[in-house]
Amino acid sequence: MMLPLSIYGDPVLRKHGEEIAEITPELVQLAQDMLETMDANYGCGLAAHQVGRPIRMFVIRNYKVTPEGRIEYTNPQVYINPKLSNHTKATQTNVEGCLSIPGVRVSVERPLGVVVEATNLAGERFTEDLTHDAYKAQMILHENDHINGILMVDRTDTKTRNKIEPALRSLKKKRK
Ligand code: ZN
């Protein structure tokens, strides 16, 4: 089932996500609904906060690089109770978008790589070394911010922030 998106200004987006104690059938259903919602909105990642649930889970769509150097999306992946570590000192700066902040794209500086440990829907703990996978590291860092109540617009410089402020204000207003 497709779920309604929480849009900028919704207080749920600012909540610190709760640790998930148990993988229940309801949680599995939520993950499936989140994947459906992500795909329907042409997103490559979605956190539970963005569908109104402040818990520590996000989904992403995986990808492969074609021989021509294009990125093609493949199977999706679910991360429950993720723990990030070994953030590289080297950074990358890329333009990001967010399904909860429609129409706004900003440059965000993030670590170039990171190690992520999480639980999948089968309840297995797994580790991914994304020290040399800048693209996936960027997605994971963006989604992990969501479950800590942080948004990409918090990570921009003052000048950019001032520029997008009117757009953010109108998103907030539209919510009411
Ligand atoms: Zn987002």
Coordinates of N, CA and C and ligand atoms in Angstrom, one line a residue:
M1 N 0.8 -1.2 0.0 CA 0.0 0.0 0.0 C 0.9 1.2 0.0
M2 N 0.5 2.2 -0.9 CA 1.3 3.4 -0.9 C 0.9 4.3 0.3
L3 N 1.9 4.9 1.0 CA 1.6 5.7 2.2 C 1.8 7.2 1.9
P4 N 1.0 8.0 2.6 CA 1.2 9.5 2.4 C 2.6 9.9 2.9
L5 N 3.2 10.8 2.3 CA 4.6 11.3 2.7 C 4.4 12.4 3.7
S6 N 5.3 12.4 4.7 CA 5.4 13.5 5.7 C 6.3 14.6 5.0
I7 N 5.7 15.8 5.0 CA 6.4 16.9 4.2 C 7.0 17.9 5.3
Y8 N 8.0 18.6 4.8 CA 8.8 19.6 5.6 C 7.8 20.4 6.4
G9 N 8.1 20.5 7.7 CA 7.2 21.2 8.6 C 6.4 20.3 9.5
D10 N 6.3 19.0 9.1 CA 5.7 18.0 9.9 C 6.7 17.6 11.1
P11 N 6.2 17.8 12.3 CA 7.1 17.6 13.5 C 7.7 16.2 13.5
V12 N 7.0 15.2 12.9 CA 7.6 13.8 12.9 C 9.0 13.8 12.3
L13 N 9.3 14.6 11.4 CA 10.6 14.6 10.7 C 11.7 15.0 11.6
R14 N 11.3 15.7 12.8 CA 12.3 16.2 13.7 C 12.5 15.3 14.9
K15 N 11.8 14.2 14.9 CA 11.9 13.3 16.1 C 13.1 12.3 16.0
H16 N 13.7 12.1 17.2 CA 14.8 11.1 17.2 C 14.1 9.7 17.1
G17 N 14.5 8.9 16.1 CA 13.9 7.6 15.9 C 14.1 6.6 17.0
E18 N 13.0 5.9 17.3 CA 13.1 4.9 18.3 C 13.7 3.6 17.8
E19 N 14.5 3.0 18.6 CA 15.2 1.7 18.3 C 14.0 0.6 18.1
I20 N 14.2 -0.3 17.2 CA 13.2 -1.3 16.9 C 13.5 -2.5 17.7
A21 N 12.6 -3.0 18.5 CA 12.8 -4.1 19.5 C 12.6 -5.4 18.8
E22 N 11.7 -5.5 17.9 CA 11.3 -6.8 17.3 C 10.8 -6.7 15.9
I23 N 11.1 -7.6 15.1 CA 10.7 -7.6 13.7 C 9.3 -8.3 13.6
T24 N 8.3 -7.5 13.7 CA 6.9 -8.1 13.7 C 6.4 -8.1 12.3
P25 N 5.3 -8.9 12.0 CA 4.7 -8.8 10.7 C 4.2 -7.4 10.3
E26 N 3.9 -6.6 11.3 CA 3.5 -5.2 11.0 C 4.7 -4.4 10.5
L27 N 5.9 -4.7 11.0 CA 7.1 -4.0 10.6 C 7.5 -4.4 9.2
V28 N 7.3 -5.7 8.9 CA 7.6 -6.2 7.5 C 6.7 -5.6 6.5
Q29 N 5.4 -5.4 6.9 CA 4.4 -4.8 6.0 C 4.8 -3.3 5.8
L30 N 5.2 -2.6 6.9 CA 5.6 -1.2 6.8 C 6.8 -1.1 5.8
A31 N 7.7 -2.0 5.9 CA 8.9 -1.9 5.0 C 8.5 -2.1 3.6
Q32 N 7.5 -3.0 3.3 CA 7.0 -3.2 2.0 C 6.3 -2.0 1.5
D33 N 5.5 -1.4 2.3 CA 4.7 -0.2 2.0 C 5.7 0.9 1.7
M34 N 6.8 1.0 2.5 CA 7.8 2.1 2.2 C 8.4 1.9 0.9
L35 N 8.7 0.7 0.5 CA 9.4 0.4 -0.8 C 8.4 0.8 -1.9
E36 N 7.1 0.5 -1.7 CA 6.1 0.8 -2.8 C 6.0 2.4 -2.9
T37 N 6.0 3.0 -1.7 CA 5.9 4.5 -1.7 C 7.1 5.1 -2.3
M38 N 8.3 4.6 -2.0 CA 9.6 5.1 -2.6 C 9.5 5.0 -4.1
D39 N 9.2 3.8 -4.6 CA 9.1 3.6 -6.0 C 8.1 4.5 -6.7
A40 N 6.9 4.6 -6.1 CA 5.9 5.4 -6.7 C 6.2 6.9 -6.8
N41 N 7.2 7.3 -6.0 CA 7.6 8.7 -6.0 C 9.0 8.9 -6.6
Y42 N 9.4 7.8 -7.3 CA 10.7 7.9 -8.0 C 11.9 8.3 -7.0
G43 N 11.8 7.8 -5.8 CA 12.9 8.1 -4.8 C 13.9 6.9 -4.8
C44 N 15.1 7.2 -4.3 CA 16.1 6.1 -4.2 C 16.4 5.8 -2.7
G45 N 15.6 6.4 -1.8 CA 15.7 6.1 -0.4 C 14.5 6.7 0.3
L46 N 14.1 6.0 1.4 CA 13.0 6.5 2.2 C 13.2 6.0 3.7
A47 N 13.0 7.0 4.6 CA 13.1 6.6 6.0 C 11.7 6.5 6.6
A48 N 11.5 5.7 7.6 CA 10.2 5.5 8.2 C 9.6 6.8 8.7
H49 N 10.4 7.8 9.1 CA 9.9 9.1 9.5 C 9.1 9.8 8.4
Q50 N 9.5 9.5 7.2 CA 8.9 10.2 6.0 C 7.5 9.6 5.7
V51 N 7.1 8.5 6.4 CA 5.7 8.1 6.3 C 5.1 8.1 7.7
G52 N 5.6 9.0 8.5 CA 5.0 9.3 9.8 C 5.3 8.4 10.9
R53 N 6.4 7.6 10.8 CA 6.7 6.6 11.8 C 8.2 6.9 12.3
P54 N 8.3 7.5 13.5 CA 9.7 7.9 13.9 C 10.4 6.7 14.6
I55 N 10.8 5.7 13.7 CA 11.5 4.5 14.2 C 12.8 4.4 13.3
R56 N 13.7 3.5 13.8 CA 15.0 3.4 13.2 C 15.0 2.4 12.0
M57 N 14.4 2.8 10.9 CA 14.4 1.9 9.7 C 14.3 2.8 8.5
F58 N 15.1 2.4 7.5 CA 15.0 3.1 6.2 C 15.2 2.1 5.1
V59 N 14.8 2.4 3.9 CA 14.9 1.5 2.7 C 15.7 2.3 1.7
I60 N 16.4 1.6 0.9 CA 17.1 2.3 -0.3 C 16.9 1.4 -1.5
R61 N 17.1 2.0 -2.7 CA 17.1 1.2 -3.9 C 18.6 1.1 -4.3
N62 N 19.0 -0.2 -4.5 CA 20.4 -0.4 -4.9 C 20.6 -0.1 -6.3
Y63 N 21.8 -0.1 -6.8 CA 22.1 0.3 -8.1 C 23.3 -0.4 -8.7
K64 N 23.5 -0.4 -10.0 CA 24.7 -0.8 -10.6 C 25.2 0.2 -11.6
V65 N 26.5 0.2 -11.8 CA 27.0 1.2 -12.8 C 27.2 0.4 -14.1
T66 N 26.5 0.9 -15.2 CA 26.6 0.2 -16.5 C 28.0 0.4 -17.1
P67 N 28.4 -0.4 -18.1 CA 29.7 -0.2 -18.7 C 29.8 1.2 -19.3
E68 N 28.7 1.9 -19.6 CA 28.7 3.3 -20.1 C 28.9 4.3 -19.0
G69 N 28.9 3.8 -17.7 CA 29.0 4.7 -16.6 C 27.7 5.3 -16.1
R70 N 26.6 4.7 -16.6 CA 25.3 5.2 -16.1 C 24.9 4.4 -14.8
I71 N 24.1 5.0 -14.0 CA 23.6 4.3 -12.8 C 22.2 3.8 -13.1
E72 N 22.1 2.4 -12.8 CA 20.8 1.8 -13.0 C 20.3 1.2 -11.7
Y73 N 19.1 1.4 -11.3 CA 18.6 0.9 -10.0 C 18.3 -0.5 -10.1
T74 N 18.6 -1.3 -9.0 CA 18.4 -2.7 -9.0 C 17.5 -3.0 -7.8
N75 N 17.8 -4.1 -7.0 CA 17.0 -4.5 -5.9 C 17.0 -3.5 -4.7
P76 N 15.9 -3.5 -4.0 CA 15.9 -2.6 -2.8 C 16.5 -3.3 -1.6
Q77 N 16.8 -2.5 -0.5 CA 17.4 -3.1 0.7 C 16.8 -2.3 1.9
V78 N 16.6 -3.1 3.0 CA 16.0 -2.6 4.2 C 17.1 -2.5 5.3
Y79 N 17.2 -1.4 6.0 CA 18.1 -1.3 7.1 C 17.3 -1.0 8.4
I80 N 17.5 -1.9 9.4 CA 16.9 -1.7 10.7 C 17.9 -1.5 11.8
N81 N 17.7 -0.5 12.6 CA 18.6 -0.2 13.7 C 20.1 0.0 13.2
P82 N 20.3 0.8 12.1 CA 21.6 0.9 11.6 C 22.6 1.7 12.5
K83 N 23.8 1.3 12.5 CA 24.9 2.0 13.2 C 26.0 2.3 12.2
L84 N 26.3 3.6 12.1 CA 27.3 4.0 11.2 C 28.6 4.3 11.9
S85 N 29.7 3.9 11.3 CA 31.1 4.1 11.9 C 32.1 4.4 10.8
N86 N 33.3 4.7 11.2 CA 34.4 4.8 10.3 C 34.2 5.8 9.2
H87 N 33.5 6.9 9.5 CA 33.3 8.0 8.5 C 34.6 8.5 8.0
T88 N 34.8 8.5 6.7 CA 36.1 9.0 6.2 C 36.3 10.5 6.5
K89 N 37.5 10.9 6.6 CA 37.8 12.3 6.8 C 37.6 13.1 5.5
A90 N 37.9 12.4 4.4 CA 37.6 12.9 3.0 C 36.1 13.1 2.8
T91 N 35.8 14.2 2.1 CA 34.3 14.4 1.9 C 34.0 14.5 0.5
Q92 N 32.7 14.4 0.2 CA 32.1 14.7 -1.2 C 31.1 15.7 -1.0
T93 N 30.9 16.5 -2.1 CA 29.8 17.5 -2.1 C 28.9 17.2 -3.3
N94 N 27.7 16.9 -3.1 CA 26.7 16.5 -4.2 C 25.4 17.2 -3.9
V95 N 24.7 17.4 -5.0 CA 23.3 18.0 -5.0 C 22.4 16.8 -4.5
E96 N 21.6 17.1 -3.5 CA 20.6 16.1 -3.0 C 19.2 16.6 -3.1
G97 N 18.3 15.7 -3.2 CA 16.9 16.0 -3.1 C 16.3 15.1 -2.0
C98 N 15.0 15.4 -1.6 CA 14.4 14.6 -0.6 C 12.9 14.6 -0.8
L99 N 12.3 13.4 -0.7 CA 10.9 13.3 -1.0 C 10.0 14.1 0.0
S100 N 10.6 14.4 1.2 CA 9.9 15.2 2.2 C 10.0 16.7 1.9
I101 N 10.9 17.1 1.0 CA 11.2 18.5 0.7 C 11.1 18.7 -0.8
P102 N 9.9 18.5 -1.4 CA 9.7 18.5 -2.8 C 10.1 19.9 -3.4
G103 N 10.8 19.8 -4.5 CA 11.1 21.0 -5.3 C 12.4 21.7 -4.8
V104 N 13.0 21.2 -3.7 CA 14.2 21.8 -3.2 C 15.4 20.8 -3.4
R105 N 16.4 21.4 -4.0 CA 17.7 20.6 -4.2 C 18.8 21.4 -3.7
V106 N 19.7 20.8 -2.9 CA 20.8 21.6 -2.2 C 22.1 20.8 -2.3
S107 N 23.2 21.5 -2.3 CA 24.5 20.9 -2.2 C 24.8 20.5 -0.8
V108 N 25.2 19.3 -0.6 CA 25.5 18.8 0.8 C 26.8 18.2 0.8
E109 N 27.6 18.6 1.9 CA 28.9 18.0 2.0 C 28.8 16.8 3.0
R110 N 29.3 15.7 2.7 CA 29.2 14.5 3.5 C 30.5 13.7 3.4
P111 N 30.8 12.8 4.4 CA 31.9 11.9 4.2 C 31.9 11.1 2.9
L112 N 33.0 10.8 2.4 CA 33.1 10.1 1.1 C 32.8 8.6 1.3
G113 N 33.0 8.1 2.5 CA 32.7 6.7 2.8 C 32.3 6.5 4.2
V114 N 31.7 5.3 4.5 CA 31.3 5.0 5.9 C 31.1 3.5 5.9
V115 N 31.1 3.0 7.2 CA 30.8 1.6 7.4 C 29.4 1.5 8.0
V116 N 28.5 0.7 7.5 CA 27.2 0.6 8.1 C 26.9 -0.8 8.6
E117 N 26.3 -0.9 9.8 CA 25.9 -2.2 10.3 C 24.4 -2.1 10.6
A118 N 23.7 -3.1 10.2 CA 22.2 -3.0 10.4 C 21.6 -4.4 10.4
T119 N 20.3 -4.4 10.7 CA 19.6 -5.7 10.7 C 18.7 -5.7 9.5
N120 N 18.5 -6.9 8.8 CA 17.6 -6.9 7.7 C 16.2 -7.5 8.2
L121 N 15.3 -7.7 7.2 CA 14.0 -8.1 7.6 C 13.9 -9.5 8.1
A122 N 15.0 -10.3 7.8 CA 15.1 -11.7 8.3 C 15.6 -11.7 9.7
G123 N 16.0 -10.5 10.3 CA 16.5 -10.4 11.6 C 18.0 -10.7 11.7
E124 N 18.7 -10.7 10.5 CA 20.1 -10.9 10.5 C 20.9 -9.6 10.5
R125 N 21.9 -9.6 11.4 CA 22.8 -8.4 11.4 C 23.8 -8.5 10.3
F126 N 24.0 -7.4 9.6 CA 25.0 -7.5 8.5 C 25.8 -6.2 8.5
T127 N 27.0 -6.2 7.9 CA 27.8 -5.1 7.8 C 28.2 -4.8 6.3
E128 N 28.2 -3.5 6.0 CA 28.6 -3.1 4.6 C 29.7 -2.1 4.7
D129 N 30.9 -2.4 4.1 CA 32.0 -1.4 4.1 C 31.8 -0.5 2.9
L130 N 31.3 0.7 3.1 CA 31.1 1.7 2.0 C 32.2 2.7 1.9
T131 N 33.4 2.3 2.4 CA 34.5 3.2 2.4 C 34.9 3.7 1.0
H132 N 34.6 2.7 0.0 CA 34.9 3.0 -1.4 C 33.7 3.0 -2.3
D133 N 32.6 3.4 -1.7 CA 31.3 3.4 -2.4 C 30.6 4.7 -2.1
A134 N 31.1 5.8 -2.7 CA 30.7 7.1 -2.3 C 29.2 7.3 -2.6
Y135 N 28.7 6.8 -3.6 CA 27.3 7.0 -4.0 C 26.4 6.3 -2.9
K136 N 26.6 5.1 -2.6 CA 25.8 4.4 -1.6 C 26.0 5.0 -0.2
A137 N 27.2 5.4 0.1 CA 27.5 6.1 1.4 C 26.7 7.3 1.5
Q138 N 26.6 8.1 0.4 CA 25.8 9.4 0.5 C 24.3 9.1 0.8
M139 N 23.7 8.0 0.1 CA 22.3 7.6 0.3 C 22.1 7.2 1.8
I140 N 23.0 6.4 2.3 CA 22.9 5.9 3.7 C 23.0 7.0 4.7
L141 N 23.9 7.9 4.4 CA 24.1 9.1 5.3 C 22.9 10.0 5.3
H142 N 22.3 10.2 4.2 CA 21.1 11.0 4.1 C 19.9 10.3 4.8
E143 N 19.7 9.0 4.6 CA 18.6 8.3 5.3 C 18.9 8.2 6.8
N144 N 20.1 8.0 7.2 CA 20.4 7.8 8.6 C 20.2 9.1 9.3
D145 N 20.4 10.3 8.6 CA 20.1 11.6 9.2 C 18.6 11.6 9.5
H146 N 17.8 11.1 8.6 CA 16.3 11.2 8.8 C 15.9 10.5 10.1
I147 N 16.5 9.4 10.4 CA 16.1 8.7 11.6 C 16.6 9.3 12.9
N148 N 17.5 10.3 12.7 CA 18.0 11.1 13.9 C 17.3 12.5 13.9
G149 N 16.3 12.7 13.0 CA 15.6 14.0 12.9 C 16.3 15.1 12.2
I150 N 17.3 14.7 11.4 CA 18.1 15.7 10.7 C 17.7 15.7 9.2
L151 N 17.7 16.9 8.6 CA 17.3 17.0 7.2 C 18.5 17.6 6.4
M152 N 18.5 17.3 5.1 CA 19.6 17.8 4.3 C 19.8 19.3 4.3
V153 N 18.6 20.0 4.5 CA 18.7 21.5 4.6 C 19.5 22.0 5.8
D154 N 19.6 21.1 6.8 CA 20.4 21.5 8.0 C 21.9 21.5 7.7
R155 N 22.2 20.8 6.7 CA 23.7 20.6 6.4 C 24.2 21.5 5.3
T156 N 23.4 22.5 4.9 CA 23.9 23.5 3.9 C 24.5 24.7 4.6
D157 N 25.2 25.5 3.8 CA 25.8 26.8 4.4 C 24.7 27.8 4.5
T158 N 25.0 28.9 5.2 CA 24.0 29.9 5.5 C 23.4 30.6 4.2
K159 N 24.3 30.8 3.3 CA 23.9 31.4 2.0 C 22.9 30.6 1.3
T160 N 23.1 29.3 1.2 CA 22.2 28.4 0.5 C 20.9 28.3 1.3
R161 N 21.0 28.3 2.6 CA 19.9 28.2 3.5 C 19.0 29.4 3.3
N162 N 19.6 30.5 3.2 CA 18.8 31.8 3.0 C 18.0 31.7 1.7
K163 N 18.7 31.2 0.7 CA 18.2 31.1 -0.7 C 16.9 30.2 -0.7
I164 N 17.0 29.1 0.0 CA 15.9 28.2 -0.1 C 14.8 28.4 1.0
E165 N 15.1 29.4 1.9 CA 14.1 29.7 3.0 C 12.7 29.9 2.5
P166 N 12.5 30.7 1.4 CA 11.1 31.0 1.0 C 10.4 29.7 0.5
A167 N 11.2 28.8 -0.2 CA 10.6 27.5 -0.6 C 10.2 26.7 0.6
L168 N 11.0 26.7 1.6 CA 10.7 25.9 2.8 C 9.5 26.5 3.5
R169 N 9.5 27.8 3.6 CA 8.3 28.4 4.2 C 7.0 28.1 3.5
S170 N 7.0 28.0 2.2 CA 5.8 27.8 1.5 C 5.4 26.3 1.6
L171 N 6.4 25.4 1.8 CA 6.1 24.0 2.0 C 5.4 23.8 3.4
K172 N 5.9 24.6 4.4 CA 5.3 24.6 5.7 C 3.9 25.1 5.7
K173 N 3.7 26.1 4.9 CA 2.3 26.7 4.8 C 1.3 25.8 4.1
K174 N 1.8 25.1 3.1 CA 1.0 24.2 2.3 C 0.4 23.1 3.2
R175 N 1.2 22.7 4.2 CA 0.8 21.6 5.1 C -0.4 21.9 5.9
K176 N -0.6 23.3 6.2 CA -1.7 23.6 7.1 C -3.1 23.6 6.4
Ligands
ZN1 ZN 15.3 12.6 2.5

